[in-house]
PDB file of C-alpha atoms in Angstrom:
ATOM      1  CA  UNK A   1      27.578   5.075   6.780  1.00 38.00           C
ATOM      2  CA  UNK A   2      25.157   3.791   9.547  1.00 38.00           C
ATOM      3  CA  UNK A   3      25.770   5.420  12.785  1.00 38.00           C
ATOM      4  CA  UNK A   4      26.530   2.715  15.539  1.00 36.00           C
ATOM      5  CA  UNK A   5      24.535   2.711  18.658  1.00 35.00           C
ATOM      6  CA  UNK A   6      25.865   0.959  21.594  1.00 36.00           C
ATOM      7  CA  UNK A   7      23.118  -1.517  22.803  1.00 33.00           C
ATOM      8  CA  UNK A   8      23.537  -2.159  26.411  1.00 34.00           C
ATOM      9  CA  UNK A   9      21.204  -4.343  28.648  1.00 32.00           C
ATOM     10  CA  UNK A  10      19.195  -2.462  31.033  1.00 37.00           C
ATOM     11  CA  UNK A  11      17.039  -3.469  34.208  1.00 36.00           C
ATOM     12  CA  UNK A  12      13.528  -1.979  34.008  1.00 37.00           C
ATOM     13  CA  UNK A  13      11.241  -1.189  36.870  1.00 36.00           C
ATOM     14  CA  UNK A  14       7.911  -2.644  35.972  1.00 36.00           C
ATOM     15  CA  UNK A  15       5.908  -0.246  38.340  1.00 40.00           C
ATOM     16  CA  UNK A  16       7.066   3.153  37.434  1.00 46.00           C
ATOM     17  CA  UNK A  17       9.239   5.426  35.161  1.00 53.00           C
ATOM     18  CA  UNK A  18      12.777   5.538  36.322  1.00 51.00           C
ATOM     19  CA  UNK A  19      14.819   8.724  36.976  1.00 54.00           C
ATOM     20  CA  UNK A  20      15.953   9.717  33.570  1.00 58.00           C
ATOM     21  CA  UNK A  21      19.489  10.574  34.915  1.00 57.00           C
ATOM     22  CA  UNK A  22      20.029   6.637  35.052  1.00 63.00           C
ATOM     23  CA  UNK A  23      20.160   6.785  31.278  1.00 64.00           C
ATOM     24  CA  UNK A  24      23.412   8.613  31.408  1.00 65.00           C
ATOM     25  CA  UNK A  25      25.084   5.519  32.543  1.00 68.00           C
ATOM     26  CA  UNK A  26      23.128   2.667  30.729  1.00 78.00           C
ATOM     27  CA  UNK A  27      20.620   3.388  27.844  1.00 84.00           C
ATOM     28  CA  UNK A  28      17.463   1.621  27.715  1.00 84.00           C
ATOM     29  CA  UNK A  29      17.192  -0.827  24.680  1.00 89.00           C
ATOM     30  CA  UNK A  30      14.182  -2.673  23.277  1.00 90.00           C
ATOM     31  CA  UNK A  31      14.346  -5.151  20.336  1.00 90.00           C
ATOM     32  CA  UNK A  32      11.140  -6.040  18.904  1.00 87.00           C
ATOM     33  CA  UNK A  33      10.291  -7.623  15.169  1.00 86.00           C
ATOM     34  CA  UNK A  34      12.516  -5.564  12.893  1.00 89.00           C
ATOM     35  CA  UNK A  35      12.986  -2.513  15.218  1.00 92.00           C
ATOM     36  CA  UNK A  36      15.685  -1.547  17.377  1.00 91.00           C
ATOM     37  CA  UNK A  37      14.584   1.363  19.887  1.00 92.00           C
ATOM     38  CA  UNK A  38      16.812   3.143  22.504  1.00 89.00           C
ATOM     39  CA  UNK A  39      16.239   5.884  24.986  1.00 88.00           C
ATOM     40  CA  UNK A  40      19.404   7.495  25.885  1.00 83.00           C
ATOM     41  CA  UNK A  41      20.785  10.685  27.811  1.00 79.00           C
ATOM     42  CA  UNK A  42      23.579  12.628  26.536  1.00 68.00           C
ATOM     43  CA  UNK A  43      24.343  12.312  22.837  1.00 57.00           C
ATOM     44  CA  UNK A  44      25.577   9.493  20.490  1.00 53.00           C
ATOM     45  CA  UNK A  45      24.692  11.794  17.496  1.00 59.00           C
ATOM     46  CA  UNK A  46      27.228  12.110  14.878  1.00 61.00           C
ATOM     47  CA  UNK A  47      28.222  15.716  14.311  1.00 71.00           C
ATOM     48  CA  UNK A  48      29.744  14.918  10.802  1.00 78.00           C
ATOM     49  CA  UNK A  49      27.652  14.525   7.728  1.00 83.00           C
ATOM     50  CA  UNK A  50      26.467  11.017   7.476  1.00 81.00           C
ATOM     51  CA  UNK A  51      23.565   8.950   6.023  1.00 83.00           C
ATOM     52  CA  UNK A  52      21.587   5.804   7.361  1.00 84.00           C
ATOM     53  CA  UNK A  53      20.973   2.488   5.530  1.00 87.00           C
ATOM     54  CA  UNK A  54      17.618   2.181   7.018  1.00 88.00           C
ATOM     55  CA  UNK A  55      15.000   4.494   8.132  1.00 89.00           C
ATOM     56  CA  UNK A  56      15.317   6.113  11.688  1.00 90.00           C
ATOM     57  CA  UNK A  57      13.536   8.266  13.750  1.00 91.00           C
ATOM     58  CA  UNK A  58      14.740  10.396  16.915  1.00 90.00           C
ATOM     59  CA  UNK A  59      12.244  11.988  19.279  1.00 91.00           C
ATOM     60  CA  UNK A  60      13.927  14.542  21.243  1.00 89.00           C
ATOM     61  CA  UNK A  61      12.442  14.252  24.874  1.00 87.00           C
ATOM     62  CA  UNK A  62      14.618  17.021  26.363  1.00 84.00           C
ATOM     63  CA  UNK A  63      17.150  19.547  25.240  1.00 82.00           C
ATOM     64  CA  UNK A  64      17.733  21.274  21.820  1.00 84.00           C
ATOM     65  CA  UNK A  65      19.300  20.096  18.623  1.00 82.00           C
ATOM     66  CA  UNK A  66      20.393  21.441  15.364  1.00 83.00           C
ATOM     67  CA  UNK A  67      19.939  19.326  12.280  1.00 84.00           C
ATOM     68  CA  UNK A  68      21.852  20.214   9.099  1.00 84.00           C
ATOM     69  CA  UNK A  69      21.805  18.831   5.456  1.00 82.00           C
ATOM     70  CA  UNK A  70      23.313  20.225   2.243  1.00 77.00           C
ATOM     71  CA  UNK A  71      20.631  22.691   1.978  1.00 77.00           C
ATOM     72  CA  UNK A  72      19.538  24.045   5.473  1.00 80.00           C
ATOM     73  CA  UNK A  73      19.970  24.044   9.343  1.00 83.00           C
ATOM     74  CA  UNK A  74      16.822  23.737  11.674  1.00 83.00           C
ATOM     75  CA  UNK A  75      16.947  24.188  15.345  1.00 83.00           C
ATOM     76  CA  UNK A  76      14.548  22.076  17.279  1.00 82.00           C
ATOM     77  CA  UNK A  77      13.328  21.645  20.743  1.00 82.00           C
ATOM     78  CA  UNK A  78      11.916  18.999  23.110  1.00 84.00           C
ATOM     79  CA  UNK A  79       9.108  16.932  21.453  1.00 86.00           C
ATOM     80  CA  UNK A  80      10.181  17.244  17.880  1.00 88.00           C
ATOM     81  CA  UNK A  81      10.691  14.103  15.962  1.00 89.00           C
ATOM     82  CA  UNK A  82      13.164  13.789  13.145  1.00 88.00           C
ATOM     83  CA  UNK A  83      12.649  11.169  10.437  1.00 88.00           C
ATOM     84  CA  UNK A  84      16.052  10.315   8.597  1.00 87.00           C
ATOM     85  CA  UNK A  85      15.290   8.295   5.300  1.00 85.00           C
ATOM     86  CA  UNK A  86      17.836   6.009   3.812  1.00 85.00           C
ATOM     87  CA  UNK A  87      20.598   7.874   2.113  1.00 84.00           C
ATOM     88  CA  UNK A  88      19.805  11.164   3.462  1.00 83.00           C
ATOM     89  CA  UNK A  89      22.983  13.059   4.182  1.00 85.00           C
ATOM     90  CA  UNK A  90      22.683  15.116   7.291  1.00 84.00           C
ATOM     91  CA  UNK A  91      24.537  15.988  10.691  1.00 83.00           C
ATOM     92  CA  UNK A  92      23.212  16.555  14.224  1.00 80.00           C
ATOM     93  CA  UNK A  93      24.411  18.800  17.017  1.00 80.00           C
ATOM     94  CA  UNK A  94      23.251  19.103  20.748  1.00 80.00           C
ATOM     95  CA  UNK A  95      22.805  22.714  21.494  1.00 78.00           C
ATOM     96  CA  UNK A  96      22.041  22.386  25.255  1.00 76.00           C
ATOM     97  CA  UNK A  97      23.556  21.112  28.379  1.00 78.00           C
ATOM     98  CA  UNK A  98      21.284  18.209  28.783  1.00 76.00           C
ATOM     99  CA  UNK A  99      19.541  15.932  26.062  1.00 81.00           C
ATOM    100  CA  UNK A 100      17.404  12.909  26.216  1.00 85.00           C
ATOM    101  CA  UNK A 101      16.092  10.993  23.161  1.00 88.00           C
ATOM    102  CA  UNK A 102      14.163   8.111  21.900  1.00 90.00           C
ATOM    103  CA  UNK A 103      15.750   6.655  18.622  1.00 91.00           C
ATOM    104  CA  UNK A 104      14.429   3.676  16.597  1.00 93.00           C
ATOM    105  CA  UNK A 105      15.855   2.031  13.294  1.00 92.00           C
ATOM    106  CA  UNK A 106      13.099   0.300  11.046  1.00 91.00           C
ATOM    107  CA  UNK A 107      14.694  -2.765   9.600  1.00 89.00           C
ATOM    108  CA  UNK A 108      13.505  -4.680   6.440  1.00 86.00           C
ATOM    109  CA  UNK A 109      12.087  -7.401   8.554  1.00 85.00           C
ATOM    110  CA  UNK A 110       9.612  -4.702  10.051  1.00 85.00           C
ATOM    111  CA  UNK A 111       8.840  -2.884   6.725  1.00 80.00           C
ATOM    112  CA  UNK A 112       8.210  -6.149   4.926  1.00 79.00           C
ATOM    113  CA  UNK A 113       5.177  -7.029   6.978  1.00 77.00           C
ATOM    114  CA  UNK A 114       3.332  -3.958   5.671  1.00 74.00           C
ATOM    115  CA  UNK A 115       1.034  -4.477   2.578  1.00 65.00           C
ATOM    116  CA  UNK A 116       2.911  -1.550   0.796  1.00 61.00           C
ATOM    117  CA  UNK A 117       6.035   0.289   1.343  1.00 66.00           C
ATOM    118  CA  UNK A 118       5.246   3.629   3.120  1.00 72.00           C
ATOM    119  CA  UNK A 119       6.168   6.506   0.909  1.00 76.00           C
ATOM    120  CA  UNK A 120       6.556   8.631   4.347  1.00 75.00           C
ATOM    121  CA  UNK A 121       9.641   6.684   5.126  1.00 82.00           C
ATOM    122  CA  UNK A 122      11.336   7.766   2.040  1.00 81.00           C
ATOM    123  CA  UNK A 123      11.324  11.593   2.715  1.00 81.00           C
ATOM    124  CA  UNK A 124      13.392  13.250   5.519  1.00 84.00           C
ATOM    125  CA  UNK A 125      10.879  15.156   7.761  1.00 86.00           C
ATOM    126  CA  UNK A 126      10.768  16.837  11.062  1.00 86.00           C
ATOM    127  CA  UNK A 127       7.489  16.562  13.043  1.00 87.00           C
ATOM    128  CA  UNK A 128       6.986  19.249  15.808  1.00 82.00           C
ATOM    129  CA  UNK A 129       3.325  18.431  16.795  1.00 79.00           C
ATOM    130  CA  UNK A 130       0.317  16.340  15.963  1.00 82.00           C
ATOM    131  CA  UNK A 131      -0.579  12.589  15.893  1.00 87.00           C
ATOM    132  CA  UNK A 132       3.009  11.550  15.102  1.00 90.00           C
ATOM    133  CA  UNK A 133       4.292  13.285  18.276  1.00 90.00           C
ATOM    134  CA  UNK A 134       1.507  11.728  20.405  1.00 89.00           C
ATOM    135  CA  UNK A 135       2.306   8.350  19.264  1.00 91.00           C
ATOM    136  CA  UNK A 136       5.976   8.814  19.815  1.00 92.00           C
ATOM    137  CA  UNK A 137       5.463   9.750  23.416  1.00 90.00           C
ATOM    138  CA  UNK A 138       3.019   6.719  23.791  1.00 91.00           C
ATOM    139  CA  UNK A 139       6.071   4.645  22.544  1.00 93.00           C
ATOM    140  CA  UNK A 140       8.287   6.194  24.955  1.00 91.00           C
ATOM    141  CA  UNK A 141       6.044   5.394  27.741  1.00 88.00           C
ATOM    142  CA  UNK A 142       5.776   1.746  26.677  1.00 90.00           C
ATOM    143  CA  UNK A 143       9.523   1.480  26.288  1.00 89.00           C
ATOM    144  CA  UNK A 144       9.805   1.081  30.223  1.00 86.00           C
ATOM    145  CA  UNK A 145       7.030  -1.750  30.616  1.00 86.00           C
ATOM    146  CA  UNK A 146       8.007  -5.189  31.110  1.00 83.00           C
ATOM    147  CA  UNK A 147       5.047  -7.326  30.926  1.00 86.00           C
ATOM    148  CA  UNK A 148       4.476 -10.067  28.354  1.00 85.00           C
ATOM    149  CA  UNK A 149       2.404  -8.011  25.989  1.00 89.00           C
ATOM    150  CA  UNK A 150       4.723  -5.093  25.912  1.00 90.00           C
ATOM    151  CA  UNK A 151       6.542  -6.061  22.723  1.00 89.00           C
ATOM    152  CA  UNK A 152       3.035  -6.479  20.924  1.00 91.00           C
ATOM    153  CA  UNK A 153       1.875  -3.156  22.105  1.00 92.00           C
ATOM    154  CA  UNK A 154       5.272  -1.481  20.894  1.00 92.00           C
ATOM    155  CA  UNK A 155       4.983  -3.224  17.543  1.00 91.00           C
ATOM    156  CA  UNK A 156       1.395  -1.863  17.085  1.00 91.00           C
ATOM    157  CA  UNK A 157       2.439   1.603  18.299  1.00 93.00           C
ATOM    158  CA  UNK A 158       5.309   1.819  15.632  1.00 92.00           C
ATOM    159  CA  UNK A 159       2.832   0.700  12.897  1.00 90.00           C
ATOM    160  CA  UNK A 160       0.609   3.351  14.003  1.00 90.00           C
ATOM    161  CA  UNK A 161       3.421   5.817  13.934  1.00 91.00           C
ATOM    162  CA  UNK A 162       4.416   4.983  10.228  1.00 89.00           C
ATOM    163  CA  UNK A 163       0.618   5.083   9.365  1.00 86.00           C
ATOM    164  CA  UNK A 164       0.327   8.671  10.795  1.00 87.00           C
ATOM    165  CA  UNK A 165       3.447   9.696   8.936  1.00 86.00           C
ATOM    166  CA  UNK A 166       1.832   8.186   5.854  1.00 82.00           C
ATOM    167  CA  UNK A 167      -1.229   9.972   6.442  1.00 79.00           C
ATOM    168  CA  UNK A 168       0.325  13.286   6.802  1.00 74.00           C
ATOM    169  CA  UNK A 169       2.252  12.921   3.691  1.00 68.00           C
ATOM    170  CA  UNK A 170      -0.945  12.031   1.688  1.00 56.00           C
ATOM    171  CA  UNK A 171      -2.614  15.231   3.163  1.00 52.00           C
ATOM    172  CA  UNK A 172       0.313  17.356   1.987  1.00 54.00           C
ATOM    173  CA  UNK A 173      -0.123  15.847  -1.471  1.00 47.00           C
ATOM    174  CA  UNK A 174      -3.665  16.918  -1.688  1.00 51.00           C
ATOM    175  CA  UNK A 175      -3.359  20.714  -2.054  1.00 60.00           C
ATOM    176  CA  UNK A 176      -6.043  22.714  -0.037  1.00 68.00           C
ATOM    177  CA  UNK A 177      -7.443  25.913  -1.133  1.00 78.00           C
ATOM    178  CA  UNK A 178      -5.206  28.962  -0.175  1.00 80.00           C
ATOM    179  CA  UNK A 179      -7.678  30.204   2.487  1.00 86.00           C
ATOM    180  CA  UNK A 180      -7.289  26.917   4.154  1.00 85.00           C
ATOM    181  CA  UNK A 181      -3.586  27.276   4.673  1.00 84.00           C
ATOM    182  CA  UNK A 182      -4.419  30.722   5.912  1.00 88.00           C
ATOM    183  CA  UNK A 183      -6.931  29.129   8.363  1.00 91.00           C
ATOM    184  CA  UNK A 184      -4.163  27.000   9.666  1.00 88.00           C
ATOM    185  CA  UNK A 185      -1.617  29.670  10.051  1.00 89.00           C
ATOM    186  CA  UNK A 186      -4.131  31.625  12.026  1.00 91.00           C
ATOM    187  CA  UNK A 187      -4.924  28.564  14.494  1.00 91.00           C
ATOM    188  CA  UNK A 188      -0.932  28.017  14.696  1.00 89.00           C
ATOM    189  CA  UNK A 189      -0.640  31.627  15.795  1.00 90.00           C
ATOM    190  CA  UNK A 190      -3.601  32.121  17.949  1.00 89.00           C
ATOM    191  CA  UNK A 191      -4.646  28.776  19.372  1.00 88.00           C
ATOM    192  CA  UNK A 192      -4.526  30.093  22.936  1.00 87.00           C
ATOM    193  CA  UNK A 193      -7.060  32.771  22.252  1.00 87.00           C
ATOM    194  CA  UNK A 194     -10.402  30.605  22.357  1.00 83.00           C
ATOM    195  CA  UNK A 195     -11.383  31.646  18.990  1.00 86.00           C
ATOM    196  CA  UNK A 196     -15.011  30.435  17.712  1.00 89.00           C
ATOM    197  CA  UNK A 197     -15.823  28.947  14.632  1.00 89.00           C
ATOM    198  CA  UNK A 198     -17.715  31.831  13.501  1.00 90.00           C
ATOM    199  CA  UNK A 199     -14.788  34.421  14.367  1.00 92.00           C
ATOM    200  CA  UNK A 200     -12.367  32.325  12.489  1.00 91.00           C
ATOM    201  CA  UNK A 201     -14.649  32.055   9.466  1.00 90.00           C
ATOM    202  CA  UNK A 202     -15.142  35.799   9.573  1.00 90.00           C
ATOM    203  CA  UNK A 203     -11.544  36.468   9.647  1.00 90.00           C
ATOM    204  CA  UNK A 204     -10.831  34.197   6.794  1.00 88.00           C
ATOM    205  CA  UNK A 205     -13.915  35.177   4.723  1.00 88.00           C
ATOM    206  CA  UNK A 206     -15.902  31.934   4.255  1.00 85.00           C
ATOM    207  CA  UNK A 207     -18.989  30.302   5.478  1.00 87.00           C
ATOM    208  CA  UNK A 208     -18.639  28.479   8.953  1.00 87.00           C
ATOM    209  CA  UNK A 209     -20.000  25.280   7.753  1.00 86.00           C
ATOM    210  CA  UNK A 210     -17.901  25.257   4.545  1.00 85.00           C
ATOM    211  CA  UNK A 211     -14.821  26.202   6.597  1.00 87.00           C
ATOM    212  CA  UNK A 212     -15.673  23.209   8.904  1.00 88.00           C
ATOM    213  CA  UNK A 213     -16.115  20.581   6.103  1.00 84.00           C
ATOM    214  CA  UNK A 214     -13.113  21.582   4.116  1.00 84.00           C
ATOM    215  CA  UNK A 215     -10.831  21.594   7.099  1.00 87.00           C
ATOM    216  CA  UNK A 216     -11.721  18.248   8.232  1.00 83.00           C
ATOM    217  CA  UNK A 217     -11.533  16.818   4.569  1.00 78.00           C
ATOM    218  CA  UNK A 218      -8.125  18.137   3.980  1.00 78.00           C
ATOM    219  CA  UNK A 219      -6.561  17.651   7.434  1.00 78.00           C
ATOM    220  CA  UNK A 220      -8.318  14.662   8.800  1.00 76.00           C
ATOM    221  CA  UNK A 221      -9.627  16.354  11.931  1.00 82.00           C
ATOM    222  CA  UNK A 222     -12.115  19.095  13.092  1.00 88.00           C
ATOM    223  CA  UNK A 223     -10.784  22.691  13.818  1.00 90.00           C
ATOM    224  CA  UNK A 224     -11.570  21.761  17.509  1.00 88.00           C
ATOM    225  CA  UNK A 225      -9.521  18.669  17.382  1.00 87.00           C
ATOM    226  CA  UNK A 226      -6.699  20.681  15.848  1.00 88.00           C
ATOM    227  CA  UNK A 227      -6.772  23.413  18.354  1.00 89.00           C
ATOM    228  CA  UNK A 228      -6.839  20.935  21.251  1.00 86.00           C
ATOM    229  CA  UNK A 229      -3.756  19.093  19.870  1.00 85.00           C
ATOM    230  CA  UNK A 230      -1.951  22.462  19.483  1.00 88.00           C
ATOM    231  CA  UNK A 231      -2.532  23.218  23.009  1.00 88.00           C
ATOM    232  CA  UNK A 232      -1.386  19.837  24.267  1.00 87.00           C
ATOM    233  CA  UNK A 233       1.727  20.385  22.503  1.00 85.00           C
ATOM    234  CA  UNK A 234       2.126  23.717  24.127  1.00 87.00           C
ATOM    235  CA  UNK A 235       1.275  22.602  27.444  1.00 87.00           C
ATOM    236  CA  UNK A 236       3.799  19.466  27.325  1.00 84.00           C
ATOM    237  CA  UNK A 237       6.461  21.673  26.250  1.00 84.00           C
ATOM    238  CA  UNK A 238       5.960  23.924  29.137  1.00 86.00           C
ATOM    239  CA  UNK A 239       6.025  20.823  31.378  1.00 84.00           C
ATOM    240  CA  UNK A 240       9.344  19.850  30.038  1.00 79.00           C
ATOM    241  CA  UNK A 241      11.098  23.042  29.933  1.00 80.00           C
ATOM    242  CA  UNK A 242       9.827  25.016  32.868  1.00 84.00           C
ATOM    243  CA  UNK A 243       9.103  24.737  36.681  1.00 84.00           C
ATOM    244  CA  UNK A 244       5.509  26.342  36.520  1.00 88.00           C
ATOM    245  CA  UNK A 245       2.720  24.493  38.392  1.00 90.00           C
ATOM    246  CA  UNK A 246       0.785  22.185  36.439  1.00 88.00           C
ATOM    247  CA  UNK A 247      -2.543  23.977  37.097  1.00 88.00           C
ATOM    248  CA  UNK A 248      -0.991  27.225  35.863  1.00 89.00           C
ATOM    249  CA  UNK A 249       0.221  25.548  32.530  1.00 89.00           C
ATOM    250  CA  UNK A 250      -3.402  23.918  32.235  1.00 88.00           C
ATOM    251  CA  UNK A 251      -5.010  27.206  32.461  1.00 88.00           C
ATOM    252  CA  UNK A 252      -2.771  29.166  30.198  1.00 86.00           C
ATOM    253  CA  UNK A 253      -3.253  26.311  27.615  1.00 86.00           C
ATOM    254  CA  UNK A 254      -7.030  26.766  27.693  1.00 84.00           C
ATOM    255  CA  UNK A 255      -8.145  23.779  29.700  1.00 85.00           C
ATOM    256  CA  UNK A 256     -10.824  24.166  32.363  1.00 79.00           C
ATOM    257  CA  UNK A 257      -8.812  22.738  35.135  1.00 81.00           C
ATOM    258  CA  UNK A 258      -6.023  20.476  36.332  1.00 83.00           C
ATOM    259  CA  UNK A 259      -8.190  17.415  35.908  1.00 86.00           C
ATOM    260  CA  UNK A 260      -9.378  18.126  32.543  1.00 86.00           C
ATOM    261  CA  UNK A 261      -5.786  18.553  31.320  1.00 87.00           C
ATOM    262  CA  UNK A 262      -4.666  15.466  33.002  1.00 88.00           C
ATOM    263  CA  UNK A 263      -7.528  13.369  31.344  1.00 87.00           C
ATOM    264  CA  UNK A 264      -6.595  14.743  27.939  1.00 85.00           C
ATOM    265  CA  UNK A 265      -2.882  14.276  28.493  1.00 85.00           C
ATOM    266  CA  UNK A 266      -3.439  10.518  29.777  1.00 85.00           C
ATOM    267  CA  UNK A 267      -5.820   9.937  26.781  1.00 83.00           C
ATOM    268  CA  UNK A 268      -3.418  11.205  24.063  1.00 81.00           C
ATOM    269  CA  UNK A 269       0.112  10.663  25.558  1.00 82.00           C
ATOM    270  CA  UNK A 270      -0.455   7.651  27.758  1.00 83.00           C
ATOM    271  CA  UNK A 271       0.843   9.585  30.652  1.00 84.00           C
ATOM    272  CA  UNK A 272      -0.459  12.159  33.129  1.00 87.00           C
ATOM    273  CA  UNK A 273       1.252  15.514  33.274  1.00 87.00           C
ATOM    274  CA  UNK A 274       3.155  14.497  36.578  1.00 86.00           C
ATOM    275  CA  UNK A 275       4.475  11.369  34.945  1.00 84.00           C
ATOM    276  CA  UNK A 276       5.553  13.164  31.798  1.00 84.00           C
ATOM    277  CA  UNK A 277       7.337  15.971  33.814  1.00 83.00           C
ATOM    278  CA  UNK A 278       9.014  13.336  35.949  1.00 81.00           C
ATOM    279  CA  UNK A 279      10.143  11.191  33.025  1.00 79.00           C
ATOM    280  CA  UNK A 280      11.747  13.640  30.858  1.00 75.00           C
ATOM    281  CA  UNK A 281      13.354  16.042  33.420  1.00 68.00           C
ATOM    282  CA  UNK A 282      16.688  15.019  34.520  1.00 56.00           C
ATOM    283  CA  UNK A 283      17.558  15.828  37.987  1.00 45.00           C
TER     284      UNK A 283
END
């Protein structure tokens, strides 16, 4: 049964992101062609087992949540995105005092505009890093805009998100050699250490140029781009969950200075670190 979402009207400020605490009383709702998107605080999640009629995504912006299905339970923190495919039986439980999420339902009108039906929307998936999360945060930023072009921008961003999901699924289907998965595990564990390509190749036991070419072929980005994405993910989680100074977060994440971190954050997420922290921290 499809979980109902209370769609309340909202007045948006065109100049800046509002205080998230306002969402406790009145969620933010945007309807574009074939998509209903809602930003809300607290929880309208169903703790009982249920399924949806249409693909639905939920980007957790603040707090922690447990997703349970018939086979497993997964605990997730801020900036994790959950895709529930049609018919997928699952339940959600908020595990923190405060929570804020961006949810969106993909209706047939939206999906019919694509040349082919994206396979990614037929497989329940949890994303915790990478391009899908980056596009999700850009969607969250655009949700507050009120100019005439905003619906068009949102539609384009949702199309990009589905494309990134489909791309990620295609990459998973093309099995990389075992040593490449070992490389990815190494980067996931040690992305803050500043390892060079030569050091990584020595540890894995392959030639640096072969490692570089094969990594890009299978994962669609260079090792440096992948590490930079991991560092951004680490930094934005620190912004959301701690009160550490932004300069300190930038330094520990491997950015040369506050300005470098701000540029990368703005380019990838559409928000500066200050805007991001303000927009997802409820006072």
